[in-house]
């Protein structure tokens, strides 16, 4: 199949070449460029991390209102994403209906759009979603058309029951075949979304299986989860961050590694931990999908989520994901290369006790820097100079995040 397909492509290319060599060139017909989504990591809000199955129409409207009134929209948070538990039953024609929590999805989408925001939704390739609601198996085209008719702009597609429903039934004990079937399921929905003609961000959620970063971009994935679920705990956040090593090569405009949605403002994370979490996501060029209750956001959490300097690191046009350069005891130094030759440096105290590796002496040469570097401390907003061997003290789980515009 493959050989004959590429042979016929070669024949076609030759025929085209011969034809164009013999006949005068026609005026180029104008075809509109395909709409480009996720040129920078998607930003917005998602219902799951705080509301889980309590999400409803009213809560989504409130989140949209808050994105506008808190200035988060102006800071770049555009997508209002409904996660699992919106789904009802399919009718005799296979058309999926919403459940009682979402009386009119089209009206909700119109409301979100009227605020200058975009709206996202959730499904999966299996029979059921992770929460046990109806998913898209056998109804992919129908569901994609339904989303488009509502005006949906973003789809998170979660593997979940596909594992038991399909993979383990169709290919028991054959992991390689299971991975092929899983990829085909994502291709199917990708094509179904494309066929709607509507630009829809496609978010893969299959927890990083089968090195998804290697194949997702080629089949229309705009972002893909790299790990299991996040929780609002330092240990979980740090474990996820540590699993991103080596993935930086796979991210770029239109296609991003997704270490999961933000927990900033959730649980009992300290302010230092919230700052570190947000700083890491910016260095990792991660999607910034706030996961807190925006109606009850404390000012200090608002200030973290709307820190424009840190958001600018995340949204940097170069789209180059950063990485951990070195660690010394319990202090880690991360960098991200930015457009125009700038550099973000994040120094994280990952130790549980403030004095574990303190004072920490910064080694600029390890970052490829020579001599004093002037920059901006992005969490105080003040100028800072980093020098070689500089002793730095950081609170436990806190971060020093610096932008150096002209590194030497
Ligand atoms: C999985 C996903 C979560 C969330 C839930 C919803 O656990 O990883 O992000 O979408 O399903 O049921």
Tab-separated table of C-alpha atoms and ligand atoms in Angstrom:
chain	number	residue	atom	x	y	z
A	1	UNK	CA	0.000	0.000	0.000
A	2	UNK	CA	2.636	2.462	1.135
A	3	UNK	CA	4.923	1.792	-1.834
A	4	UNK	CA	2.166	2.097	-4.413
A	5	UNK	CA	0.870	5.253	-2.746
A	6	UNK	CA	4.261	6.951	-2.845
A	7	UNK	CA	4.828	5.673	-6.402
A	8	UNK	CA	1.589	7.214	-7.577
A	9	UNK	CA	2.506	10.430	-5.777
A	10	UNK	CA	5.825	10.459	-7.639
A	11	UNK	CA	4.024	9.862	-10.951
A	12	UNK	CA	1.624	12.676	-10.135
A	13	UNK	CA	4.478	15.017	-9.216
A	14	UNK	CA	6.279	14.159	-12.462
A	15	UNK	CA	3.088	14.713	-14.472
A	16	UNK	CA	2.538	18.065	-12.795
A	17	UNK	CA	6.148	19.060	-13.394
A	18	UNK	CA	5.951	18.041	-17.079
A	19	UNK	CA	2.651	19.832	-17.502
A	20	UNK	CA	3.907	23.039	-15.928
A	21	UNK	CA	7.070	22.919	-18.049
A	22	UNK	CA	4.989	22.799	-21.242
A	23	UNK	CA	2.042	25.084	-20.597
A	24	UNK	CA	2.148	28.749	-19.610
A	25	UNK	CA	1.681	29.271	-15.900
A	26	UNK	CA	-1.892	30.004	-14.887
A	27	UNK	CA	-2.658	32.894	-12.567
A	28	UNK	CA	-2.542	31.457	-9.069
A	29	UNK	CA	-5.990	30.803	-7.654
A	30	UNK	CA	-6.402	32.290	-4.213
A	31	UNK	CA	-7.103	29.648	-1.596
A	32	UNK	CA	-7.441	30.950	1.921
A	33	UNK	CA	-4.679	29.853	4.283
A	34	UNK	CA	-5.899	27.205	6.737
A	35	UNK	CA	-6.757	28.799	10.065
A	36	UNK	CA	-3.919	28.433	12.520
A	37	UNK	CA	-4.758	27.696	16.118
A	38	UNK	CA	-2.565	27.489	19.207
A	39	UNK	CA	0.356	29.423	17.731
A	40	UNK	CA	1.195	30.113	21.381
A	41	UNK	CA	0.157	27.778	24.233
A	42	UNK	CA	-3.623	28.033	24.740
A	43	UNK	CA	-4.731	30.175	27.680
A	44	UNK	CA	-8.064	30.126	29.443
A	45	UNK	CA	-9.974	28.383	32.194
A	46	UNK	CA	-11.166	24.791	32.642
A	47	UNK	CA	-13.876	23.574	35.006
A	48	UNK	CA	-12.358	20.286	36.159
A	49	UNK	CA	-9.697	21.028	38.765
A	50	UNK	CA	-12.039	22.908	41.060
A	51	UNK	CA	-15.631	22.105	40.077
A	52	UNK	CA	-15.273	18.548	38.686
A	53	UNK	CA	-18.836	17.172	38.250
A	54	UNK	CA	-20.382	20.300	39.823
A	55	UNK	CA	-19.872	22.330	36.652
A	56	UNK	CA	-23.052	23.725	35.096
A	57	UNK	CA	-24.263	26.398	32.697
A	58	UNK	CA	-24.411	29.028	35.427
A	59	UNK	CA	-20.872	28.268	36.601
A	60	UNK	CA	-19.487	28.482	33.076
A	61	UNK	CA	-21.196	31.843	32.485
A	62	UNK	CA	-19.814	33.064	35.815
A	63	UNK	CA	-16.311	31.963	34.806
A	64	UNK	CA	-16.651	33.840	31.502
A	65	UNK	CA	-17.859	36.957	33.355
A	66	UNK	CA	-14.945	36.711	35.773
A	67	UNK	CA	-12.360	36.305	33.026
A	68	UNK	CA	-13.532	39.665	31.714
A	69	UNK	CA	-14.051	41.548	34.999
A	70	UNK	CA	-10.775	40.406	36.611
A	71	UNK	CA	-8.689	41.456	33.606
A	72	UNK	CA	-7.692	37.858	32.916
A	73	UNK	CA	-9.129	38.072	29.407
A	74	UNK	CA	-6.955	41.113	28.715
A	75	UNK	CA	-3.975	39.175	30.064
A	76	UNK	CA	-4.629	36.448	27.450
A	77	UNK	CA	-7.044	33.943	29.037
A	78	UNK	CA	-9.470	33.304	26.177
A	79	UNK	CA	-10.769	29.717	26.291
A	80	UNK	CA	-13.603	28.812	28.663
A	81	UNK	CA	-13.419	25.031	28.715
A	82	UNK	CA	-16.165	22.742	29.973
A	83	UNK	CA	-14.610	19.477	31.091
A	84	UNK	CA	-16.387	16.183	31.745
A	85	UNK	CA	-20.003	15.773	32.991
A	86	UNK	CA	-21.936	17.966	30.526
A	87	UNK	CA	-23.105	14.988	28.444
A	88	UNK	CA	-26.621	13.526	28.376
A	89	UNK	CA	-27.955	10.644	26.263
A	90	UNK	CA	-27.978	9.941	22.536
A	91	UNK	CA	-31.339	9.968	20.775
A	92	UNK	CA	-32.578	7.421	18.225
A	93	UNK	CA	-30.528	9.169	15.524
A	94	UNK	CA	-27.388	8.998	17.592
A	95	UNK	CA	-27.415	12.728	18.291
A	96	UNK	CA	-25.889	13.465	21.676
A	97	UNK	CA	-27.866	15.718	24.009
A	98	UNK	CA	-26.631	17.709	26.966
A	99	UNK	CA	-27.768	16.788	30.482
A	100	UNK	CA	-29.952	18.957	32.725
A	101	UNK	CA	-26.963	20.994	33.961
A	102	UNK	CA	-26.560	22.427	30.438
A	103	UNK	CA	-30.036	23.238	29.073
A	104	UNK	CA	-28.822	24.931	25.882
A	105	UNK	CA	-25.214	24.546	24.786
A	106	UNK	CA	-25.620	26.779	21.729
A	107	UNK	CA	-26.969	29.605	23.895
A	108	UNK	CA	-24.075	29.113	26.317
A	109	UNK	CA	-21.531	29.215	23.481
A	110	UNK	CA	-23.172	32.373	22.135
A	111	UNK	CA	-22.927	33.937	25.590
A	112	UNK	CA	-19.235	33.075	25.924
A	113	UNK	CA	-18.555	34.383	22.411
A	114	UNK	CA	-20.448	37.603	23.172
A	115	UNK	CA	-17.769	38.306	25.806
A	116	UNK	CA	-15.018	38.043	23.188
A	117	UNK	CA	-14.013	34.627	24.562
A	118	UNK	CA	-13.907	31.131	23.054
A	119	UNK	CA	-15.488	27.952	24.341
A	120	UNK	CA	-14.149	24.425	24.758
A	121	UNK	CA	-15.724	21.056	25.397
A	122	UNK	CA	-14.710	17.520	26.372
A	123	UNK	CA	-15.205	13.979	25.047
A	124	UNK	CA	-13.236	10.821	24.391
A	125	UNK	CA	-12.754	8.043	21.842
A	126	UNK	CA	-14.385	5.357	24.047
A	127	UNK	CA	-18.011	4.603	24.886
A	128	UNK	CA	-17.777	6.550	28.104
A	129	UNK	CA	-15.782	9.465	29.438
A	130	UNK	CA	-13.667	9.150	32.564
A	131	UNK	CA	-16.691	10.281	34.573
A	132	UNK	CA	-18.892	7.607	32.991
A	133	UNK	CA	-20.799	9.925	30.620
A	134	UNK	CA	-21.442	9.320	26.907
A	135	UNK	CA	-18.304	9.612	24.756
A	136	UNK	CA	-17.778	9.565	20.995
A	137	UNK	CA	-17.045	5.950	19.962
A	138	UNK	CA	-18.828	5.346	16.631
A	139	UNK	CA	-20.177	8.907	16.566
A	140	UNK	CA	-17.017	10.899	15.865
A	141	UNK	CA	-18.211	12.752	12.733
A	142	UNK	CA	-21.650	13.343	14.226
A	143	UNK	CA	-20.176	14.762	17.442
A	144	UNK	CA	-17.671	16.963	15.633
A	145	UNK	CA	-20.490	18.407	13.519
A	146	UNK	CA	-22.550	18.962	16.652
A	147	UNK	CA	-19.706	20.823	18.361
A	148	UNK	CA	-19.210	22.976	15.263
A	149	UNK	CA	-22.951	23.741	15.105
A	150	UNK	CA	-22.776	24.969	18.696
A	151	UNK	CA	-19.689	27.084	17.921
A	152	UNK	CA	-17.171	25.070	19.926
A	153	UNK	CA	-13.540	26.227	19.572
A	154	UNK	CA	-11.596	23.607	21.566
A	155	UNK	CA	-11.947	19.873	22.207
A	156	UNK	CA	-10.207	17.892	24.946
A	157	UNK	CA	-10.335	14.210	23.960
A	158	UNK	CA	-9.748	11.840	26.848
A	159	UNK	CA	-8.783	8.186	26.327
A	160	UNK	CA	-10.334	6.659	29.471
A	161	UNK	CA	-12.863	3.913	28.640
A	162	UNK	CA	-11.272	3.346	25.231
A	163	UNK	CA	-8.675	1.312	27.114
A	164	UNK	CA	-11.175	-1.268	28.359
A	165	UNK	CA	-13.843	-0.869	25.670
A	166	UNK	CA	-11.578	-1.175	22.674
A	167	UNK	CA	-7.865	-1.689	23.298
A	168	UNK	CA	-8.124	-4.595	25.703
A	169	UNK	CA	-10.930	-6.230	23.730
A	170	UNK	CA	-9.522	-5.829	20.239
A	171	UNK	CA	-5.873	-6.450	20.978
A	172	UNK	CA	-5.481	-8.226	24.310
A	173	UNK	CA	-1.847	-8.630	25.310
A	174	UNK	CA	-0.620	-6.818	22.210
A	175	UNK	CA	0.632	-3.399	23.330
A	176	UNK	CA	1.991	-2.489	19.883
A	177	UNK	CA	-1.357	-3.137	18.207
A	178	UNK	CA	-3.124	-1.300	21.026
A	179	UNK	CA	-1.017	1.781	20.356
A	180	UNK	CA	-1.842	1.640	16.629
A	181	UNK	CA	-5.552	1.430	17.435
A	182	UNK	CA	-5.248	4.328	19.878
A	183	UNK	CA	-3.493	6.517	17.321
A	184	UNK	CA	-6.163	5.676	14.736
A	185	UNK	CA	-8.853	6.826	17.178
A	186	UNK	CA	-7.171	10.216	17.515
A	187	UNK	CA	-6.727	10.438	13.728
A	188	UNK	CA	-10.437	9.745	13.335
A	189	UNK	CA	-11.512	12.641	15.532
A	190	UNK	CA	-8.825	14.894	14.060
A	191	UNK	CA	-10.270	14.298	10.582
A	192	UNK	CA	-13.805	14.756	11.852
A	193	UNK	CA	-12.868	18.126	13.357
A	194	UNK	CA	-11.099	19.181	10.159
A	195	UNK	CA	-14.143	18.214	8.111
A	196	UNK	CA	-16.260	20.734	10.034
A	197	UNK	CA	-14.176	23.549	8.530
A	198	UNK	CA	-14.189	25.268	11.928
A	199	UNK	CA	-10.854	26.033	13.597
A	200	UNK	CA	-10.975	23.855	16.719
A	201	UNK	CA	-7.999	23.379	19.042
A	202	UNK	CA	-7.504	19.626	19.479
A	203	UNK	CA	-6.206	18.615	22.913
A	204	UNK	CA	-5.114	14.990	23.361
A	205	UNK	CA	-5.594	13.571	26.827
A	206	UNK	CA	-4.086	10.097	27.051
A	207	UNK	CA	-1.567	10.758	29.814
A	208	UNK	CA	1.553	10.563	27.628
A	209	UNK	CA	1.119	6.971	26.464
A	210	UNK	CA	3.236	5.683	23.610
A	211	UNK	CA	5.405	8.828	23.520
A	212	UNK	CA	2.450	10.854	22.264
A	213	UNK	CA	4.718	13.878	21.652
A	214	UNK	CA	6.293	11.952	18.768
A	215	UNK	CA	3.078	11.381	16.816
A	216	UNK	CA	0.480	13.879	18.031
A	217	UNK	CA	1.730	16.907	16.053
A	218	UNK	CA	1.637	14.924	12.799
A	219	UNK	CA	-2.029	13.985	13.227
A	220	UNK	CA	-3.422	17.354	14.206
A	221	UNK	CA	-2.784	17.446	17.959
A	222	UNK	CA	-2.325	21.017	19.186
A	223	UNK	CA	-1.449	19.882	22.698
A	224	UNK	CA	-1.082	16.572	24.442
A	225	UNK	CA	-1.013	15.621	28.086
A	226	UNK	CA	2.393	14.261	29.040
A	227	UNK	CA	1.439	12.702	32.391
A	228	UNK	CA	-1.386	11.493	34.592
A	229	UNK	CA	-3.577	13.973	36.449
A	230	UNK	CA	-2.320	16.925	38.421
A	231	UNK	CA	-3.530	17.575	41.975
A	232	UNK	CA	-3.043	20.705	44.103
A	233	UNK	CA	-0.063	19.293	45.982
A	234	UNK	CA	3.560	20.298	45.741
A	235	UNK	CA	4.781	16.699	45.437
A	236	UNK	CA	2.484	16.004	42.487
A	237	UNK	CA	3.392	19.253	40.738
A	238	UNK	CA	7.085	18.576	41.230
A	239	UNK	CA	6.712	14.978	40.014
A	240	UNK	CA	4.995	16.217	36.841
A	241	UNK	CA	7.670	18.861	36.265
A	242	UNK	CA	10.391	16.230	36.621
A	243	UNK	CA	8.677	14.108	33.954
A	244	UNK	CA	9.011	16.874	31.332
A	245	UNK	CA	12.732	16.318	30.882
A	246	UNK	CA	13.656	15.712	27.255
A	247	UNK	CA	10.248	16.710	25.886
A	248	UNK	CA	11.280	20.272	25.017
A	249	UNK	CA	12.248	19.318	21.463
A	250	UNK	CA	8.646	18.389	20.642
A	251	UNK	CA	6.971	21.706	21.463
A	252	UNK	CA	6.550	24.605	19.068
A	253	UNK	CA	3.944	26.927	17.555
A	254	UNK	CA	0.741	24.947	17.011
A	255	UNK	CA	1.789	21.926	19.085
A	256	UNK	CA	2.589	21.893	22.806
A	257	UNK	CA	3.409	19.540	25.637
A	258	UNK	CA	0.657	19.726	28.250
A	259	UNK	CA	1.728	19.020	31.849
A	260	UNK	CA	-1.983	19.451	32.784
A	261	UNK	CA	-4.162	22.346	33.846
A	262	UNK	CA	-3.196	24.853	36.516
A	263	UNK	CA	-3.852	24.309	40.206
A	264	UNK	CA	-2.876	27.895	41.088
A	265	UNK	CA	-5.240	28.991	43.857
A	266	UNK	CA	-6.457	25.478	44.620
A	267	UNK	CA	-6.009	23.278	47.681
A	268	UNK	CA	-3.478	24.360	50.247
A	269	UNK	CA	-0.646	25.373	47.965
A	270	UNK	CA	1.396	28.147	49.571
A	271	UNK	CA	1.980	31.391	47.702
A	272	UNK	CA	5.554	30.289	47.022
A	273	UNK	CA	4.265	27.006	45.589
A	274	UNK	CA	1.718	28.811	43.419
A	275	UNK	CA	4.479	31.099	42.111
A	276	UNK	CA	6.768	28.160	41.358
A	277	UNK	CA	3.969	26.205	39.661
A	278	UNK	CA	3.136	29.178	37.419
A	279	UNK	CA	6.813	29.911	36.703
A	280	UNK	CA	7.460	26.305	35.687
A	281	UNK	CA	4.448	26.243	33.377
A	282	UNK	CA	5.740	29.440	31.718
A	283	UNK	CA	9.227	27.997	31.264
A	284	UNK	CA	7.691	24.781	29.912
A	285	UNK	CA	5.613	26.700	27.318
A	286	UNK	CA	2.638	24.921	28.854
A	287	UNK	CA	-1.001	25.755	28.212
A	288	UNK	CA	-2.176	28.140	30.945
A	289	UNK	CA	-5.650	26.897	31.821
A	290	UNK	CA	-6.613	28.282	35.194
A	291	UNK	CA	-8.424	25.657	37.264
A	292	UNK	CA	-9.614	27.656	40.259
A	293	UNK	CA	-12.969	29.195	41.242
A	294	UNK	CA	-12.648	32.612	39.621
A	295	UNK	CA	-15.591	33.969	41.586
A	296	UNK	CA	-13.691	33.528	44.843
A	297	UNK	CA	-10.159	34.331	43.737
A	298	UNK	CA	-7.960	35.990	46.360
A	299	UNK	CA	-6.064	39.114	45.209
A	300	UNK	CA	-2.690	37.403	45.593
A	301	UNK	CA	-3.838	34.521	43.359
A	302	UNK	CA	-5.180	36.998	40.808
A	303	UNK	CA	-1.781	38.719	40.864
A	304	UNK	CA	0.001	35.450	40.136
A	305	UNK	CA	-2.331	34.434	37.301
A	306	UNK	CA	-2.184	37.882	35.690
A	307	UNK	CA	1.538	38.566	36.040
A	308	UNK	CA	2.108	39.849	32.489
A	309	UNK	CA	5.855	39.342	32.587
A	310	UNK	CA	5.504	35.669	33.458
A	311	UNK	CA	2.715	35.217	30.908
A	312	UNK	CA	5.022	36.788	28.305
A	313	UNK	CA	7.563	34.024	29.001
A	314	UNK	CA	4.878	31.388	28.433
A	315	UNK	CA	3.539	33.061	25.302
A	316	UNK	CA	6.926	33.934	23.809
A	317	UNK	CA	6.681	33.942	20.014
A	318	UNK	CA	9.747	31.750	19.509
A	319	UNK	CA	7.772	28.916	21.079
A	320	UNK	CA	10.875	27.188	22.402
A	321	UNK	CA	10.198	25.181	25.558
A	322	UNK	CA	12.722	25.576	28.376
A	323	UNK	CA	14.376	22.930	30.494
A	324	UNK	CA	16.317	22.193	33.662
A	325	UNK	CA	19.961	23.122	33.080
A	326	UNK	CA	21.411	21.911	36.352
A	327	UNK	CA	20.622	21.204	39.942
A	328	UNK	CA	22.732	21.629	43.020
A	329	UNK	CA	21.404	19.797	46.022
A	330	UNK	CA	17.822	20.868	46.322
A	331	UNK	CA	18.044	23.943	44.110
A	332	UNK	CA	17.287	23.661	40.400
A	333	UNK	CA	18.166	26.124	37.664
A	334	UNK	CA	15.935	26.198	34.592
A	335	UNK	CA	16.182	28.387	31.493
A	336	UNK	CA	14.062	29.212	28.500
A	337	UNK	CA	15.381	30.873	25.354
A	338	UNK	CA	13.123	33.670	24.149
A	339	UNK	CA	12.592	35.668	20.984
A	340	UNK	CA	15.189	38.343	20.284
A	341	UNK	CA	17.939	36.475	22.141
A	342	UNK	CA	16.425	37.042	25.604
A	343	UNK	CA	16.649	34.420	28.324
A	344	UNK	CA	14.414	33.460	31.239
A	345	UNK	CA	16.192	31.981	34.244
A	346	UNK	CA	14.211	30.229	36.966
A	347	UNK	CA	15.922	29.211	40.187
A	348	UNK	CA	13.728	26.905	42.290
A	349	UNK	CA	14.239	25.740	45.864
A	350	UNK	CA	12.596	22.324	45.669
A	351	UNK	CA	13.722	21.351	49.166
A	352	UNK	CA	11.314	21.085	52.050
A	353	UNK	CA	13.504	23.066	54.373
A	354	UNK	CA	14.668	26.588	53.636
A	355	UNK	CA	18.259	26.002	54.588
A	356	UNK	CA	18.785	22.706	52.815
A	357	UNK	CA	21.146	23.995	50.146
A	358	UNK	CA	21.702	27.516	51.330
A	359	UNK	CA	22.984	29.871	50.465
A	360	UNK	CA	22.942	28.589	46.937
A	361	UNK	CA	25.770	29.815	44.686
A	362	UNK	CA	24.692	30.505	41.127
A	363	UNK	CA	27.023	29.189	38.425
A	364	UNK	CA	26.525	31.467	35.412
A	365	UNK	CA	28.945	29.556	33.199
A	366	UNK	CA	26.654	26.536	33.395
A	367	UNK	CA	24.005	28.714	31.769
A	368	UNK	CA	26.441	29.843	29.058
A	369	UNK	CA	26.637	33.318	30.609
A	370	UNK	CA	29.745	35.329	31.387
A	371	UNK	CA	29.978	38.239	33.805
A	372	UNK	CA	27.181	40.146	35.529
A	373	UNK	CA	23.768	39.907	33.870
A	374	UNK	CA	21.199	42.618	34.288
A	375	UNK	CA	17.568	41.631	34.161
A	376	UNK	CA	14.164	41.916	35.804
A	377	UNK	CA	12.961	39.906	38.776
A	378	UNK	CA	9.544	38.924	37.427
A	379	UNK	CA	7.915	38.314	40.822
A	380	UNK	CA	8.967	41.649	42.359
A	381	UNK	CA	9.025	43.632	39.117
A	382	UNK	CA	12.384	45.108	40.159
A	383	UNK	CA	15.713	45.190	38.321
A	384	UNK	CA	18.215	42.551	39.385
A	385	UNK	CA	21.817	41.737	38.546
A	386	UNK	CA	22.937	38.127	38.568
A	387	UNK	CA	26.630	37.559	39.147
A	388	UNK	CA	28.731	34.450	39.117
A	389	UNK	CA	28.888	32.570	42.392
A	390	UNK	CA	26.266	34.917	43.814
A	391	UNK	CA	24.862	33.595	47.089
A	392	UNK	CA	21.072	33.323	46.842
A	393	UNK	CA	18.589	32.399	49.515
A	394	UNK	CA	15.142	31.182	48.620
A	395	UNK	CA	12.305	30.019	50.800
A	396	UNK	CA	11.305	26.392	50.554
A	397	UNK	CA	9.412	25.741	47.276
A	398	UNK	CA	9.934	29.344	46.157
A	399	UNK	CA	11.392	30.641	42.910
A	400	UNK	CA	13.513	33.482	41.613
A	401	UNK	CA	12.410	34.108	38.029
A	402	UNK	CA	14.508	36.552	36.023
A	403	UNK	CA	14.226	37.804	32.471
A	404	UNK	CA	17.495	38.852	30.894
A	405	UNK	CA	16.871	40.764	27.680
A	406	UNK	CA	20.489	40.897	26.551
A	407	UNK	CA	22.358	37.926	27.993
A	408	UNK	CA	26.141	37.976	27.603
B	1	LIG	C1	-9.312	12.486	33.354
B	1	LIG	C2	-8.531	13.709	32.867
B	1	LIG	C3	-8.882	14.905	33.734
B	1	LIG	C4	-10.368	15.165	33.657
B	1	LIG	C5	-11.154	13.927	34.061
B	1	LIG	C6	-12.638	14.085	33.811
B	1	LIG	O1	-8.927	12.094	34.625
B	1	LIG	O2	-7.161	13.446	32.895
B	1	LIG	O3	-8.159	16.045	33.320
B	1	LIG	O4	-10.702	15.552	32.352
B	1	LIG	O5	-10.712	12.781	33.333
B	1	LIG	O6	-13.380	12.941	34.093
